XYZ file of C-alpha atoms in Angstrom:
305
model
C 1.848 3.766 31.570
C -0.159 0.234 30.912
C -2.550 0.099 28.538
C -6.619 -0.072 30.336
C -8.236 -2.606 28.105
C -10.877 -4.733 29.316
C -10.430 -7.201 26.136
C -7.550 -9.692 25.931
C -8.342 -11.225 21.975
C -11.060 -10.059 19.591
C -13.291 -11.441 16.936
C -12.586 -11.079 13.227
C -16.237 -11.469 12.285
C -14.842 -10.960 8.347
C -18.092 -12.027 6.156
C -20.282 -13.914 8.405
C -23.071 -11.558 7.896
C -22.800 -12.180 4.172
C -24.576 -15.539 2.282
C -22.569 -18.524 2.317
C -22.109 -18.142 -1.345
C -20.760 -14.927 -0.834
C -18.160 -16.399 1.886
C -17.667 -18.719 -1.158
C -16.905 -16.528 -3.884
C -15.053 -13.780 -1.930
C -12.743 -16.650 -0.153
C -11.693 -17.803 -4.041
C -11.014 -14.392 -4.655
C -8.834 -13.751 -1.749
C -7.351 -17.207 -2.733
C -6.379 -16.386 -6.266
C -5.269 -12.687 -5.390
C -3.045 -14.220 -3.279
C -1.152 -15.874 -4.768
C -1.035 -13.586 -7.943
C 0.236 -11.709 -5.426
C 2.423 -13.529 -4.374
C 3.459 -14.760 -7.812
C 3.596 -11.564 -9.616
C 5.531 -9.673 -6.938
C 8.337 -12.358 -6.326
C 8.911 -12.787 -9.962
C 9.159 -8.253 -10.275
C 11.908 -8.850 -7.052
C 14.049 -11.841 -8.786
C 14.112 -10.480 -12.711
C 14.691 -7.280 -11.399
C 17.662 -8.691 -8.981
C 18.983 -11.531 -11.284
C 18.534 -9.404 -14.288
C 21.538 -6.728 -14.845
C 20.032 -4.351 -17.539
C 17.667 -3.310 -14.906
C 20.035 -2.458 -12.602
C 18.570 1.121 -12.601
C 17.240 3.135 -10.165
C 13.550 3.339 -11.276
C 13.221 -0.635 -10.941
C 15.362 -1.003 -8.482
C 12.608 1.354 -5.930
C 9.898 -0.895 -8.358
C 12.081 -3.751 -6.401
C 11.162 -2.003 -3.598
C 7.541 -0.770 -3.969
C 6.862 -4.643 -4.593
C 8.612 -6.709 -1.303
C 6.290 -3.210 0.506
C 2.791 -4.879 -1.827
C 3.726 -8.705 -0.215
C 4.851 -6.743 3.292
C 1.137 -5.657 2.466
C -1.223 -8.577 1.784
C 1.550 -11.337 3.799
C -0.495 -9.180 6.884
C -3.895 -8.837 6.221
C -4.669 -12.145 3.849
C -3.614 -15.059 5.663
C -5.402 -13.218 8.642
C -8.752 -12.356 6.897
C -8.861 -16.461 5.302
C -8.827 -18.137 9.145
C -12.126 -16.321 9.604
C -13.771 -18.564 7.338
C -12.909 -21.421 9.621
C -14.338 -21.475 12.971
C -10.726 -19.555 14.295
C -11.850 -15.997 14.347
C -9.823 -14.813 16.991
C -6.811 -12.943 17.189
C -4.776 -12.021 20.275
C -4.884 -7.885 21.785
C -1.247 -7.662 20.856
C -1.315 -9.659 16.835
C -3.987 -6.903 16.114
C -1.827 -4.521 17.507
C 0.391 -5.198 15.650
C -1.251 -6.477 12.284
C -2.762 -2.948 12.756
C 0.501 -1.153 13.117
C 2.288 -3.195 10.086
C -0.413 -2.273 8.175
C -0.280 1.292 8.337
C 3.848 1.216 8.556
C 3.347 -0.505 4.653
C 0.508 2.030 3.728
C 2.808 4.855 4.837
C 5.349 3.459 3.522
C 4.176 3.063 0.244
C 2.720 7.029 -0.381
C 5.759 8.288 0.135
C 7.755 5.321 -1.834
C 5.773 6.419 -4.328
C 6.663 10.031 -3.913
C 9.961 9.362 -4.364
C 9.062 6.868 -7.513
C 7.644 10.136 -9.415
C 10.447 11.898 -8.171
C 12.918 9.050 -10.033
C 10.918 9.694 -13.851
C 10.492 14.437 -12.987
C 14.427 13.724 -12.857
C 14.924 11.122 -15.766
C 12.750 13.003 -18.219
C 13.353 16.341 -16.912
C 16.937 16.875 -15.873
C 18.223 13.514 -18.170
C 22.078 15.111 -18.179
C 21.779 15.162 -14.359
C 20.204 11.940 -13.933
C 23.435 9.713 -12.833
C 24.871 12.503 -11.081
C 22.090 12.698 -8.452
C 19.962 9.473 -8.146
C 23.536 7.548 -7.489
C 23.575 4.072 -5.869
C 23.847 5.671 -2.515
C 21.237 7.956 -3.089
C 19.096 5.336 -4.479
C 19.596 3.221 -0.899
C 18.865 6.267 0.618
C 15.182 7.460 -1.090
C 14.193 3.998 -0.313
C 15.265 3.107 3.279
C 13.752 7.469 3.903
C 10.393 6.364 3.344
C 10.575 3.591 4.910
C 12.380 4.709 8.391
C 8.903 7.382 8.286
C 6.397 4.611 7.382
C 7.152 2.783 10.946
C 7.446 5.621 13.175
C 4.428 7.716 12.637
C 1.915 4.447 13.259
C 3.541 3.154 16.669
C 1.725 6.068 17.261
C -1.968 6.243 16.594
C -2.159 2.311 17.381
C 0.045 2.644 21.042
C -3.071 5.639 21.679
C -6.284 3.501 20.040
C -5.400 0.596 22.298
C -4.463 2.259 25.684
C -8.793 3.373 24.769
C -10.902 1.120 27.113
C -13.462 -1.098 24.677
C -16.756 -1.923 26.987
C -16.539 -5.384 26.777
C -16.672 -5.747 23.471
C -14.696 -7.707 21.222
C -16.982 -8.361 18.209
C -14.572 -6.226 14.605
C -16.794 -5.819 12.008
C -13.893 -5.814 10.005
C -11.963 -8.615 7.595
C -8.979 -6.891 9.281
C -7.616 -4.632 12.714
C -8.567 -1.564 10.134
C -8.337 1.956 12.153
C -12.055 2.730 11.672
C -13.583 -0.194 13.277
C -11.644 -0.603 16.250
C -12.009 3.684 16.742
C -16.015 2.233 16.335
C -15.940 -0.014 19.762
C -14.055 2.297 22.550
C -16.725 3.804 24.390
C -14.013 7.340 24.538
C -14.692 9.909 23.136
C -11.375 9.684 20.050
C -12.374 12.707 18.255
C -8.554 13.357 20.073
C -6.920 10.614 17.848
C -9.316 11.126 14.323
C -7.722 14.616 14.244
C -4.551 12.842 14.085
C -4.895 10.364 12.169
C -6.577 13.121 9.683
C -3.706 15.022 10.114
C -1.300 12.035 9.586
C -3.308 11.010 6.776
C -3.422 14.939 4.751
C 0.668 14.637 5.580
C 1.367 11.375 4.523
C -1.028 11.051 1.358
C -2.758 14.622 0.406
C 1.183 16.086 0.753
C 2.216 13.272 -1.284
C -0.443 13.239 -4.029
C 0.322 16.977 -4.792
C 3.829 15.929 -5.161
C 2.918 14.056 -7.197
C 0.588 15.912 -9.471
C 3.173 18.490 -10.123
C 5.617 15.670 -10.797
C 3.418 14.852 -13.573
C 2.539 18.228 -14.507
C 6.296 19.310 -15.201
C 6.748 16.179 -17.193
C 4.287 16.215 -19.406
C 6.196 20.218 -19.792
C 9.741 18.486 -20.023
C 7.596 15.697 -22.948
C 6.788 18.253 -25.232
C 10.196 19.755 -25.970
C 10.598 15.300 -27.068
C 10.683 15.819 -30.933
C 11.615 11.757 -31.319
C 8.575 9.423 -31.109
C 10.087 6.802 -30.084
C 11.640 8.557 -27.058
C 7.872 9.777 -26.090
C 5.999 7.213 -26.163
C 8.972 5.015 -24.167
C 9.111 7.371 -21.112
C 4.643 7.599 -21.469
C 5.280 3.838 -20.622
C 7.475 4.033 -17.389
C 4.968 6.453 -16.663
C 1.960 5.629 -17.220
C 2.232 2.372 -15.306
C 3.156 4.172 -12.530
C 0.597 7.074 -12.474
C -2.220 4.759 -12.990
C -1.078 2.920 -9.678
C -1.039 6.178 -7.902
C -4.385 6.744 -8.678
C -5.222 3.372 -7.421
C -3.921 3.672 -4.854
C -4.083 7.246 -3.156
C -8.270 7.589 -4.124
C -8.419 4.938 -2.280
C -6.446 5.343 0.943
C -7.817 8.771 0.601
C -11.252 7.972 0.731
C -11.254 5.850 3.537
C -8.537 7.988 6.423
C -10.268 11.386 5.418
C -12.981 11.073 6.848
C -12.907 12.926 9.867
C -16.445 12.464 12.206
C -18.332 10.314 9.089
C -20.029 7.425 11.472
C -18.217 3.445 10.966
C -19.627 1.486 7.230
C -19.617 -1.888 7.634
C -20.209 -2.937 5.080
C -18.832 0.320 2.607
C -15.540 -0.501 4.536
C -14.693 -3.415 3.750
C -15.562 -3.570 0.597
C -12.713 -0.750 0.630
C -9.956 -2.482 2.802
C -10.877 -5.346 0.195
C -10.452 -3.518 -2.496
C -6.618 -1.575 -1.570
C -5.159 -4.267 0.602
C -6.260 -7.040 -1.650
C -6.695 -5.310 -5.143
C -3.685 -3.626 -5.084
C -1.154 -5.183 -4.406
C -2.398 -8.633 -7.162
C -2.899 -5.682 -10.221
C 0.540 -3.626 -9.405
C 2.880 -6.460 -10.717
C -0.099 -6.395 -13.762
C 0.138 -3.157 -14.110
C 3.957 -2.460 -14.009
C 5.170 -5.149 -15.926
C 2.694 -5.001 -18.990
C 2.590 -1.416 -19.977
C 6.903 -1.196 -18.723
C 8.684 -2.735 -23.023
C 12.088 -3.905 -20.363
C 10.246 -5.853 -18.174
C 8.120 -7.487 -20.284
C 11.185 -8.539 -22.728
C 12.740 -9.233 -19.313
C 10.376 -11.445 -17.556
C 10.080 -13.297 -21.197
C 14.283 -13.635 -21.623
C 14.022 -15.280 -18.010
C 11.516 -18.145 -18.819
C 12.839 -18.544 -21.849
C 16.270 -20.020 -19.856
């Protein structure tokens, strides 16, 4: 069935409703955050790939998370920076592709963080079985599984959203083609697709968050059985960075997409999106490197060469 629409392109309004000074500050922030994210996540991928001491499932998964973060920030920030110039338009196909890729990466990241919690659970609560369970083949399966699911699920809601008629309006009150502003432009009843997205978010965000929460409850009980303070501290350092990342990512993701029937708010949604599109991929390298002794040693070793 062909797509029914009456626009060939959209105009991303970005932050054009704000004062010039605010736009300049946001533009500088985006450029700095983009560079820091590229360097930070790139360093993690580089160090984990080259350092044989980091040839472990935890760092293999961390490298996969950094790849997803790079995909996420490259999907939104370069086009967002263009909206500060005169070129604010994005083609109909380009808008659909941006929504699909960003949604796919977000779903993949939710599941990936769950897999990382499972890895920590096995390492701390079942250390004797860890090496036999987390084989290289299992690691690849655990890494590919979230990505396959992540890139299949968003295809449905992206296809459905871009079949809606847009009433001739092509002005998107956002800095990228996110779900809420596009649904706001549709001149048809969007309850069905909103319900579908709500269910997807429940399965793709709330359920993984509950699984991660349960994993950490079990990890805490296992930590109480570790008598060595050094062993307990090492376990806490690896789990702490992951837990901080989980709380930041899931809280913003659920806030944005679990508001079924809530009116679209341009300013609120843009500020929240700015956080999970830009801030999270930027601070994750800091979280994982500063709170992880082995990662810090590996980075220092590479810098010394």
